[in-house]
Coordinates of C-alpha atoms in Angstrom, one line a residue:
M1 CA -0.2 0.0 -0.1
T2 CA 1.6 3.6 -0.9
P3 CA 1.0 6.0 1.8
E4 CA -1.8 7.8 -0.4
N5 CA -4.0 5.0 0.1
S6 CA -6.3 4.4 3.2
P7 CA -6.6 1.2 4.7
S8 CA -9.4 -1.1 3.2
P9 CA -10.6 -4.8 3.7
G10 CA -7.5 -6.9 3.1
T11 CA -4.9 -4.2 3.6
V12 CA -2.8 -3.3 6.3
D13 CA -2.4 0.5 7.8
A14 CA 1.0 1.5 6.5
S15 CA 1.1 4.3 9.2
A16 CA 1.1 1.5 12.1
L17 CA 3.9 -0.5 10.7
G18 CA 6.0 2.8 9.7
L19 CA 7.8 1.0 6.5
I20 CA 10.3 3.2 5.1
P21 CA 10.6 3.3 2.0
A22 CA 6.6 2.3 1.2
P23 CA 6.3 -0.9 -0.5
R24 CA 4.3 -0.9 -3.7
T25 CA 1.6 -3.4 -2.2
L26 CA 1.1 -4.3 1.5
T27 CA -2.0 -6.6 2.7
A28 CA -2.9 -8.4 5.3
A29 CA -1.8 -12.3 5.1
A30 CA -4.3 -15.0 6.2
A31 CA -2.0 -16.4 8.8
G32 CA 0.0 -14.8 11.5
P33 CA 1.5 -13.1 13.3
Y34 CA 4.7 -15.5 12.8
P35 CA 6.5 -15.9 16.2
L36 CA 10.3 -16.1 16.1
G37 CA 12.1 -18.4 18.7
Y38 CA 15.3 -20.1 19.5
R39 CA 14.8 -22.8 17.2
T40 CA 13.1 -20.8 14.5
P41 CA 15.3 -22.0 11.5
L42 CA 16.7 -19.8 8.5
T43 CA 17.0 -21.5 5.5
A44 CA 19.0 -20.2 2.7
G45 CA 17.9 -21.5 -0.9
P46 CA 20.9 -21.3 -3.5
G47 CA 22.2 -17.7 -4.3
T48 CA 21.0 -16.3 -1.1
E49 CA 23.4 -17.5 1.5
G50 CA 25.2 -13.9 1.6
V51 CA 21.9 -12.9 2.8
A52 CA 21.1 -15.5 5.5
R53 CA 24.8 -14.7 6.9
W54 CA 23.6 -11.1 7.3
L55 CA 20.4 -11.6 8.7
R56 CA 21.9 -13.6 11.5
A57 CA 24.7 -11.2 12.2
T58 CA 22.1 -8.5 12.1
L59 CA 19.2 -9.8 14.1
G60 CA 21.2 -11.9 16.4
P61 CA 22.2 -9.1 18.9
P62 CA 19.2 -7.5 19.3
T63 CA 16.8 -10.7 19.4
G64 CA 19.2 -13.2 21.0
L65 CA 17.8 -15.4 18.5
P66 CA 20.7 -17.8 16.5
L67 CA 18.3 -18.6 13.7
P68 CA 20.0 -21.7 12.9
E69 CA 20.5 -23.1 9.4
G70 CA 17.2 -24.8 8.3
D71 CA 17.0 -27.7 5.9
G72 CA 13.3 -26.1 4.5
T73 CA 11.6 -28.8 6.3
G74 CA 10.9 -26.9 9.5
T75 CA 14.4 -28.7 11.3
S76 CA 17.0 -26.9 12.1
A77 CA 20.5 -28.2 11.5
G78 CA 21.7 -30.1 14.7
D79 CA 18.3 -30.1 16.4
G80 CA 16.8 -33.4 15.4
S81 CA 13.4 -32.6 16.7
G82 CA 11.5 -30.8 13.7
R83 CA 9.2 -29.7 16.5
G84 CA 8.1 -26.3 17.9
S85 CA 5.4 -23.5 16.4
T86 CA 8.0 -22.2 14.2
G87 CA 7.4 -24.8 11.3
Q88 CA 9.4 -23.8 8.5
G89 CA 10.9 -20.7 9.8
I90 CA 12.5 -17.9 7.7
V91 CA 13.0 -18.8 4.0
L92 CA 14.9 -17.1 1.5
E93 CA 14.9 -17.9 -2.2
L94 CA 14.9 -16.8 -5.6
D95 CA 12.3 -16.4 -8.4
D96 CA 13.8 -15.0 -11.7
A97 CA 10.3 -14.0 -12.4
L98 CA 10.6 -10.9 -10.0
A99 CA 12.5 -7.8 -10.7
P100 CA 16.1 -7.9 -10.3
E101 CA 15.7 -5.9 -6.9
G102 CA 12.0 -7.0 -6.5
Y103 CA 10.7 -9.0 -3.6
R104 CA 7.8 -10.9 -1.9
L105 CA 7.6 -10.7 1.8
A106 CA 4.5 -13.4 3.0
V107 CA 3.8 -14.7 6.6
E108 CA 2.5 -18.0 5.9
A109 CA 1.4 -20.8 8.4
N110 CA 4.6 -22.3 8.6
A111 CA 7.0 -19.7 7.7
V112 CA 7.8 -16.1 6.7
R113 CA 8.9 -17.0 2.9
L114 CA 10.9 -14.2 1.6
T115 CA 11.3 -14.3 -2.2
G116 CA 13.7 -12.3 -4.6
G117 CA 14.3 -11.7 -8.4
T118 CA 17.8 -11.7 -7.2
A119 CA 20.0 -12.0 -4.0
A120 CA 19.7 -8.0 -4.2
G121 CA 16.0 -8.3 -4.0
V122 CA 16.0 -10.9 -1.3
F123 CA 18.3 -8.3 0.7
R124 CA 16.1 -5.5 -0.1
G125 CA 13.4 -7.7 1.6
A126 CA 15.5 -8.4 4.4
Q127 CA 15.6 -4.7 5.4
T128 CA 11.7 -5.0 5.5
L129 CA 11.7 -7.9 7.7
R130 CA 14.0 -5.9 10.0
Q131 CA 11.4 -2.9 10.1
L132 CA 8.7 -5.4 10.9
L133 CA 10.1 -6.6 14.0
G134 CA 10.1 -3.0 15.2
P135 CA 12.6 -0.6 16.1
D136 CA 14.2 -2.7 19.0
A137 CA 15.5 -5.1 15.9
F138 CA 18.0 -2.0 15.2
R139 CA 19.7 -2.3 18.5
R140 CA 23.1 -4.2 19.2
A141 CA 22.0 -6.4 22.2
P142 CA 18.6 -7.4 23.6
L143 CA 16.7 -4.8 25.6
A144 CA 14.4 -7.7 27.5
P145 CA 16.3 -11.1 26.8
G146 CA 13.3 -13.8 26.4
R147 CA 10.9 -11.5 25.2
T148 CA 8.6 -12.8 22.4
W149 CA 9.4 -11.8 18.7
E150 CA 7.0 -11.8 15.7
V151 CA 6.3 -11.0 12.4
P152 CA 3.0 -9.6 11.6
P153 CA 0.7 -10.8 9.4
V154 CA 1.3 -9.5 6.1
V155 CA 2.2 -9.6 2.3
V156 CA 4.7 -7.5 1.1
E157 CA 5.1 -7.0 -2.8
D158 CA 8.0 -4.3 -3.9
E159 CA 10.3 -3.2 -6.3
P160 CA 12.2 -0.1 -7.0
R161 CA 11.2 2.7 -8.8
F162 CA 14.9 3.3 -9.6
G163 CA 18.0 1.4 -10.3
W164 CA 20.3 4.1 -9.1
R165 CA 19.5 5.3 -5.7
G166 CA 22.7 6.9 -4.2
M167 CA 24.1 9.1 -1.8
M168 CA 27.4 11.0 -2.3
L169 CA 29.8 11.5 0.8
D170 CA 32.6 14.5 0.8
V171 CA 35.3 12.7 2.9
C172 CA 37.7 15.4 1.5
R173 CA 36.9 18.5 3.4
H174 CA 36.0 16.7 6.5
F175 CA 37.6 13.2 6.9
L176 CA 35.3 10.1 8.2
P177 CA 37.2 7.3 9.7
K178 CA 36.8 3.9 7.9
D179 CA 34.3 2.8 10.9
D180 CA 32.3 5.6 10.0
V181 CA 32.0 5.0 6.3
L182 CA 30.9 1.2 7.1
R183 CA 28.3 2.7 9.3
Y184 CA 27.2 4.8 6.5
L185 CA 26.7 1.7 3.9
D186 CA 24.5 0.4 7.0
L187 CA 22.6 2.9 6.9
L188 CA 22.1 3.1 3.2
A189 CA 21.3 -0.2 3.0
A190 CA 18.7 0.1 5.9
H191 CA 16.8 2.7 3.3
K192 CA 17.2 0.4 0.4
L193 CA 19.7 2.3 -1.4
N194 CA 22.3 1.2 -3.6
V195 CA 24.9 3.4 -4.8
F196 CA 27.4 5.1 -2.4
H197 CA 29.4 7.7 -4.5
F198 CA 32.9 8.1 -2.6
H199 CA 34.1 11.5 -3.1
L200 CA 37.8 10.5 -2.6
T201 CA 40.0 13.8 -3.8
D202 CA 39.9 17.5 -3.9
D203 CA 41.9 20.6 -3.0
Q204 CA 41.4 20.3 0.6
G205 CA 42.8 16.6 0.9
W206 CA 43.7 13.1 -1.1
R207 CA 42.3 10.2 1.1
I208 CA 43.2 7.3 -1.3
E209 CA 46.5 5.8 -1.0
I210 CA 48.1 5.3 -4.4
K211 CA 51.3 3.0 -3.7
R212 CA 53.2 4.1 -6.7
Y213 CA 52.7 8.0 -5.8
P214 CA 53.2 7.9 -2.0
R215 CA 53.2 12.0 -1.5
L216 CA 49.6 11.7 -2.3
T217 CA 48.9 10.8 1.0
E218 CA 52.2 11.8 2.7
V219 CA 51.8 15.5 1.9
G220 CA 48.4 15.5 0.2
S221 CA 45.9 14.3 2.6
W222 CA 47.1 16.7 5.7
R223 CA 46.4 20.7 5.6
S224 CA 48.1 22.8 8.3
R225 CA 44.6 24.2 9.5
T226 CA 41.2 24.2 8.6
K227 CA 38.4 27.2 7.8
Y228 CA 35.7 27.0 10.6
G229 CA 32.2 27.7 9.0
H230 CA 31.8 29.1 5.6
R231 CA 34.4 30.6 3.8
A232 CA 33.4 34.3 4.5
S233 CA 34.2 33.2 8.5
E234 CA 37.0 34.8 10.2
L235 CA 37.5 31.8 12.4
W236 CA 40.0 29.1 11.8
D237 CA 40.8 26.0 13.5
E238 CA 44.2 25.6 13.8
T239 CA 44.9 21.8 14.3
P240 CA 46.6 20.2 11.5
Y241 CA 44.2 18.1 10.0
G242 CA 43.6 14.9 7.7
G243 CA 43.8 11.5 7.1
F244 CA 43.4 8.8 4.5
Y245 CA 42.3 5.0 3.6
T246 CA 44.7 2.6 2.9
Q247 CA 44.4 0.5 0.3
E248 CA 43.2 -2.8 2.6
D249 CA 40.7 0.0 4.3
I250 CA 39.4 0.5 0.6
R251 CA 39.4 -2.9 0.0
E252 CA 37.1 -3.6 3.2
I253 CA 35.1 -1.0 2.3
V254 CA 34.0 -2.3 -1.0
A255 CA 33.6 -5.9 0.2
Y256 CA 31.6 -4.8 3.0
A257 CA 29.3 -2.8 0.4
A258 CA 29.0 -5.4 -1.9
E259 CA 27.8 -8.0 0.8
R260 CA 25.0 -5.1 1.4
H261 CA 24.4 -5.0 -2.8
I262 CA 25.7 -1.5 -2.5
R263 CA 27.9 -0.2 -5.7
V264 CA 30.7 2.0 -5.2
V265 CA 31.5 4.8 -7.3
P266 CA 34.9 6.0 -6.4
E267 CA 35.6 9.9 -7.4
I268 CA 39.1 11.0 -8.7
D269 CA 38.5 14.8 -9.3
I270 CA 40.0 16.2 -12.5
P271 CA 41.1 18.6 -13.7
G272 CA 39.7 21.0 -11.1
H273 CA 39.8 20.4 -7.4
S274 CA 43.1 19.2 -7.7
Q275 CA 45.5 21.2 -5.2
A276 CA 46.2 18.5 -3.0
A277 CA 47.6 16.4 -5.8
I278 CA 49.6 19.4 -7.1
S279 CA 50.8 20.4 -3.5
A280 CA 52.1 16.4 -3.6
Y281 CA 53.6 16.6 -7.2
P282 CA 54.1 20.1 -8.3
D283 CA 54.7 19.3 -11.7
L284 CA 51.3 18.4 -12.3
G285 CA 50.2 22.1 -12.0
N286 CA 50.5 24.9 -14.9
T287 CA 54.3 25.9 -13.7
D288 CA 54.3 28.3 -16.2
V289 CA 52.0 30.5 -14.6
V290 CA 52.3 30.0 -11.0
D291 CA 54.9 28.5 -8.7
T292 CA 53.3 25.4 -7.9
T293 CA 56.2 24.3 -5.3
A294 CA 54.8 27.0 -2.8
L295 CA 51.1 25.5 -2.9
S296 CA 50.1 23.4 0.0
V297 CA 46.9 21.7 0.7
W298 CA 43.7 24.2 0.6
D299 CA 42.5 24.9 3.9
T300 CA 39.6 26.9 3.0
W301 CA 36.3 26.5 0.9
G302 CA 35.1 27.5 -2.7
V303 CA 36.3 27.3 -6.1
N304 CA 40.3 26.8 -6.2
P305 CA 41.9 28.3 -9.2
N306 CA 45.0 25.4 -9.2
V307 CA 44.0 23.3 -12.0
L308 CA 45.9 20.1 -13.7
A309 CA 48.1 21.2 -16.5
P310 CA 47.1 19.5 -19.8
T311 CA 50.3 17.6 -20.7
D312 CA 51.1 13.9 -21.4
D313 CA 52.9 13.5 -18.2
T314 CA 49.4 14.7 -16.1
L315 CA 47.6 12.1 -18.3
R316 CA 50.1 9.2 -17.5
F317 CA 50.2 10.3 -13.6
F318 CA 46.3 9.9 -13.6
E319 CA 46.3 6.7 -15.5
G320 CA 48.7 5.3 -12.8
V321 CA 46.2 6.7 -10.3
L322 CA 43.4 5.2 -11.9
E323 CA 45.3 1.7 -12.5
E324 CA 45.6 1.0 -8.3
V325 CA 41.7 2.5 -8.6
L326 CA 40.4 -0.2 -10.8
E327 CA 42.3 -2.7 -8.9
L328 CA 40.7 -1.9 -5.6
F329 CA 37.3 -1.1 -6.9
P330 CA 36.4 -4.4 -8.9
A331 CA 34.0 -4.0 -12.1
E332 CA 31.2 -6.2 -10.4
T333 CA 31.1 -3.4 -7.4
S334 CA 32.4 -0.3 -9.3
P335 CA 31.2 -0.4 -13.2
F336 CA 31.2 3.6 -12.9
V337 CA 34.1 5.6 -12.2
H338 CA 33.5 9.5 -11.5
M339 CA 36.4 11.7 -12.8
G340 CA 34.6 14.8 -11.3
G341 CA 34.9 17.7 -14.1
D342 CA 33.3 20.2 -12.2
E343 CA 34.1 23.8 -11.1
C344 CA 37.3 23.9 -13.4
P345 CA 38.5 27.8 -13.6
K346 CA 40.0 28.2 -17.2
D347 CA 42.2 31.3 -16.2
Q348 CA 45.6 29.5 -15.9
W349 CA 45.0 27.8 -19.3
K350 CA 44.3 31.0 -20.5
E351 CA 47.4 32.5 -19.3
S352 CA 49.7 29.4 -19.6
P353 CA 51.6 29.2 -23.2
L354 CA 51.8 25.7 -22.9
A355 CA 47.9 25.3 -22.4
Q356 CA 47.4 27.9 -25.4
A357 CA 50.2 25.4 -27.4
R358 CA 47.9 22.3 -26.3
I359 CA 44.8 23.6 -27.4
A360 CA 46.2 24.6 -31.3
E361 CA 48.0 21.6 -30.9
L362 CA 44.7 19.4 -30.5
G363 CA 42.4 21.9 -32.9
V364 CA 40.0 22.1 -30.1
K365 CA 37.9 25.5 -29.9
D366 CA 39.0 27.1 -26.3
E367 CA 39.7 26.3 -23.1
D368 CA 36.2 24.2 -22.8
G369 CA 37.5 22.2 -25.4
L370 CA 40.8 21.4 -23.4
Q371 CA 38.5 20.3 -20.4
S372 CA 36.6 18.2 -22.8
W373 CA 39.8 16.7 -24.2
F374 CA 40.7 15.7 -20.5
I375 CA 37.5 13.8 -20.1
R376 CA 37.3 12.5 -23.3
H377 CA 40.7 10.7 -22.8
F378 CA 39.7 9.0 -19.7
D379 CA 36.5 8.1 -21.1
T380 CA 38.3 5.9 -23.8
W381 CA 40.8 4.9 -21.3
L382 CA 38.2 3.4 -18.7
T383 CA 36.0 2.1 -21.8
A384 CA 38.9 -0.1 -22.8
R385 CA 39.0 -1.6 -19.2
G386 CA 35.5 -2.3 -19.1
R387 CA 34.2 0.6 -16.8
R388 CA 32.3 3.4 -17.4
L389 CA 33.0 7.2 -16.9
I390 CA 30.7 9.4 -15.2
G391 CA 31.2 13.3 -14.2
W392 CA 29.5 16.6 -12.9
D393 CA 27.4 18.2 -15.5
E394 CA 30.2 20.6 -16.4
I395 CA 31.8 17.9 -18.6
L396 CA 29.0 18.7 -21.3
E397 CA 31.0 21.8 -21.9
G398 CA 33.3 21.6 -24.8
G399 CA 31.5 18.5 -25.8
L400 CA 30.5 15.0 -24.2
A401 CA 32.5 11.9 -24.6
E402 CA 30.7 9.3 -26.5
G403 CA 30.0 6.8 -23.7
A404 CA 30.0 8.9 -20.6
A405 CA 27.4 9.7 -18.0
V406 CA 26.4 12.7 -16.2
S407 CA 25.8 13.8 -12.8
S408 CA 23.2 16.9 -13.1
W409 CA 24.1 18.9 -9.9
R410 CA 23.6 22.5 -10.9
G411 CA 20.1 22.0 -11.7
Y412 CA 18.0 20.0 -14.3
G413 CA 19.3 21.2 -17.3
G414 CA 22.4 19.5 -18.0
G415 CA 20.8 16.6 -17.0
I416 CA 18.0 17.3 -19.5
A417 CA 20.7 18.3 -22.3
A418 CA 22.5 15.1 -21.2
A419 CA 19.4 12.5 -21.8
E420 CA 17.9 14.3 -25.1
A421 CA 21.4 13.4 -26.4
G422 CA 21.0 9.8 -25.6
H423 CA 23.4 9.8 -22.5
D424 CA 22.8 8.4 -19.3
V425 CA 22.1 10.7 -16.4
V426 CA 21.8 10.6 -12.5
M427 CA 19.8 13.7 -11.3
C428 CA 20.9 15.4 -8.1
P429 CA 20.2 19.0 -8.5
E430 CA 22.0 21.2 -5.8
Q431 CA 18.6 22.9 -5.2
Q432 CA 16.6 19.8 -4.4
V433 CA 18.8 17.4 -2.8
Y434 CA 22.4 18.7 -1.7
L435 CA 22.0 17.5 2.2
D436 CA 24.4 20.4 3.4
H437 CA 21.5 22.9 2.7
R438 CA 20.0 23.8 5.8
Q439 CA 16.8 22.1 6.8
D440 CA 14.7 25.3 8.4
G441 CA 14.7 29.1 8.1
G442 CA 15.2 29.7 11.8
P443 CA 18.3 30.8 13.7
D444 CA 19.1 28.0 15.2
E445 CA 20.2 25.8 12.1
P446 CA 24.0 25.1 12.4
M447 CA 26.3 27.0 10.2
P448 CA 23.2 27.6 7.8
I449 CA 24.0 26.7 4.1
G450 CA 21.9 27.3 0.9
Y451 CA 18.4 27.3 0.5
V452 CA 15.8 25.9 3.1
R453 CA 14.9 22.3 2.1
T454 CA 12.9 20.8 4.5
L455 CA 11.9 16.8 5.1
E456 CA 9.0 17.8 3.1
N457 CA 10.7 19.4 0.4
V458 CA 12.8 16.5 -0.2
Y459 CA 9.7 14.2 -0.3
R460 CA 8.3 16.1 -2.8
F461 CA 11.6 16.3 -5.0
E462 CA 10.8 14.5 -8.5
P463 CA 13.9 13.1 -10.3
V464 CA 12.2 13.0 -13.7
P465 CA 11.7 16.6 -15.1
P466 CA 8.2 17.3 -16.8
G467 CA 8.7 17.5 -20.5
L468 CA 11.1 15.4 -20.8
S469 CA 10.6 12.9 -24.1
E470 CA 10.0 9.3 -23.3
E471 CA 13.0 8.1 -24.8
A472 CA 15.2 10.5 -23.1
A473 CA 13.4 9.7 -19.8
R474 CA 14.8 6.2 -20.2
H475 CA 18.1 7.6 -19.8
I476 CA 17.4 8.8 -16.3
L477 CA 19.2 6.0 -14.4
G478 CA 18.0 7.2 -11.1
T479 CA 18.8 10.0 -8.5
Q480 CA 21.4 10.8 -5.7
A481 CA 21.3 12.9 -2.6
N482 CA 25.0 14.9 -2.1
V483 CA 26.6 15.7 1.3
W484 CA 29.5 17.9 0.7
T485 CA 31.3 18.5 4.3
E486 CA 32.9 21.8 4.4
V487 CA 30.7 22.7 7.8
M488 CA 30.6 18.9 8.8
Q489 CA 33.4 18.3 10.8
N490 CA 32.6 15.3 12.4
R491 CA 30.0 12.2 12.3
A492 CA 27.2 14.1 14.5
R493 CA 27.4 17.1 12.0
V494 CA 27.0 14.7 9.2
D495 CA 24.0 12.8 10.7
Y496 CA 22.4 16.1 11.7
Q497 CA 22.3 17.3 7.8
V498 CA 21.6 14.0 6.6
F499 CA 18.7 12.3 8.7
P500 CA 16.1 12.5 8.9
R501 CA 15.9 14.0 5.2
L502 CA 17.6 10.9 3.7
A503 CA 14.4 8.7 4.4
A504 CA 12.2 11.0 2.5
F505 CA 14.8 10.6 -0.5
A506 CA 15.0 7.2 -0.3
E507 CA 11.3 6.7 -0.4
V508 CA 11.2 9.3 -3.2
A509 CA 14.2 7.2 -5.1
W510 CA 12.1 3.4 -4.5
S511 CA 8.8 4.0 -3.9
A512 CA 6.1 5.0 -6.9
L513 CA 4.8 7.7 -5.6
P514 CA 2.2 10.4 -7.6
A515 CA 3.3 14.0 -8.8
P516 CA 5.0 16.1 -6.3
A517 CA 2.1 17.8 -5.3
D518 CA -0.2 15.2 -4.8
R519 CA 2.3 12.9 -2.2
D520 CA 0.6 12.7 1.0
F521 CA 3.6 13.9 3.2
A522 CA 1.3 14.0 6.4
A523 CA 1.1 10.0 5.9
F524 CA 4.8 10.1 5.4
D525 CA 5.4 11.9 8.5
A526 CA 3.1 9.7 10.3
R527 CA 5.2 6.3 9.4
M528 CA 8.4 8.6 10.3
R529 CA 6.8 8.9 13.6
A530 CA 5.4 5.8 14.0
A531 CA 8.4 3.9 13.8
H532 CA 11.2 5.4 12.2
Y533 CA 12.7 8.1 14.4
A534 CA 12.7 5.0 16.7
R535 CA 14.7 3.3 14.3
L536 CA 17.0 5.7 13.9
D537 CA 17.5 6.3 17.7
A538 CA 18.1 2.7 17.9
L539 CA 21.2 3.0 15.4
G540 CA 22.5 6.0 17.4
V541 CA 21.8 8.6 14.4
D542 CA 22.2 12.1 15.5
Y543 CA 19.4 13.4 13.4
R544 CA 17.6 16.6 13.5
P545 CA 14.5 16.5 15.6
P546 CA 11.4 17.1 13.9
G547 CA 11.0 20.4 16.5
G548 CA 14.1 21.7 15.9
P549 CA 17.7 21.3 16.7
Y550 CA 18.8 20.1 20.3
P551 CA 21.2 23.0 22.2
R552 CA 24.3 20.5 21.5
Q553 CA 23.5 20.5 17.7
Q554 CA 23.3 24.5 17.1
R555 CA 26.6 26.5 16.5
P556 CA 25.7 29.9 17.4
G557 CA 28.0 32.8 15.7
I558 CA 29.3 30.7 13.2
L559 CA 28.9 32.0 9.8
G560 CA 27.2 30.3 7.1
R561 CA 25.7 31.3 3.7
P562 CA 22.0 30.9 3.7
L563 CA 20.0 31.5 0.7
E564 CA 16.7 32.8 0.8
G565 CA 13.3 32.3 -0.8
E566 CA 12.6 29.3 -3.1
P567 CA 15.1 27.9 -5.2
P568 CA 15.3 28.4 -8.6
V569 CA 14.3 25.4 -11.1
V570 CA 17.0 25.4 -13.4

């Protein structure tokens, strides 16, 4: 049942269960509720073994139930009795008649049967099963050992609207340790999101170990101080700041994501946003214009003028970087590699004799063409290695590489142009789904940035712009919420900006909702209050409360950059 529908005979009140995102159909089962006990077996059909491992590891701590391996007949391995009211227990199986991420969860007389089109579909259904057990199923230890756990009598049939349901996390402006990244993968999985865009390099820090270029992390991952607040703020944190992920960390993160059926999109941002790399290897910069040996990792925010030099040596350097990146992010988990391409000022290229000679040599029109040459080179390079390039919508300038996909961030316009030209698009307009933007217009919002984007605003976001041709609409891969961390110094600040809005975004990305104006936000809000805030509490998420920030979440006197009025639709 969608949140817009009222309960009727044979249906279940979605508000009471608080399922988020809302499933396509939610009806009453003929049997149930289904009790889970100490002997309740968990039977994993072929191809679902990984989901069974996740269920045991996730539900075991809060319930105290071992969910022993079953044989599908109601007998748990090693039990031998075959007795008890739990019958066949929880049964996982595949059915290729379902959509790849679709699932059916049915409470029957002798089983809770969870069927998916693929293992990913079973995993999405397992998230629903966890929600059906109540908020305490999201804890790490039992609150009341020996309590009764039961699955309510429901049948859920569900599948996602979009194949790309993502969140981008910037770990360059402020670094999140590995364990915090793993935690965010769990939070994405809990909301049925399936793409983690990992923004790993920028002016303010290089966060991924590249063994052939050790100075990228020895030098490029550390800055001497950090701007506190918006870049116009007069405040500084004078503590040296930095951090990076070792290659072993990256492998662990990627494997953890794969177990949760989340694709990881690594981002290596070129040719702009590159001062951290240039500070480590000065020859990467425009040495005929600026003394690049004097550059350090940038300590403030904004658009940086120091960009990569358009040389063959620069290309070879980043090919070396990408060779290691591709090894760390295998194609099964990371078919896309994000190459940035955004906010690349052309002033140094205009002043550089070398860059001007390159423009003439390549026969491109201007500096935009030079940026396009960068992106086209790596599009060809990645394609030859079985990957796809994706970049921010500035890669349209100067001509888009043939196989490239576009992250449309400056509004809808870039995505519309790319889709109409036959390119795949991920819609992530900053005016709608940049979660660093403030959540309220009141004076207590910490370091307020951008337009007000409330929980309801995000719930009414529509990824497919009106007027897009039917053929072009097929190129909308999906949507993504972006989290830029200039004013998010730690995990708690990230939590505050991301939640609860990520729950609304997840429903937009997953559920078959009506047009934005017709969406029943009151029903969504009721489901949040009925159960989902309690789930976030159990998970330790430091979200923004509906009534406004707690005093400890406020940052009075720290300058932000609030923008007034409704954001433009561009």
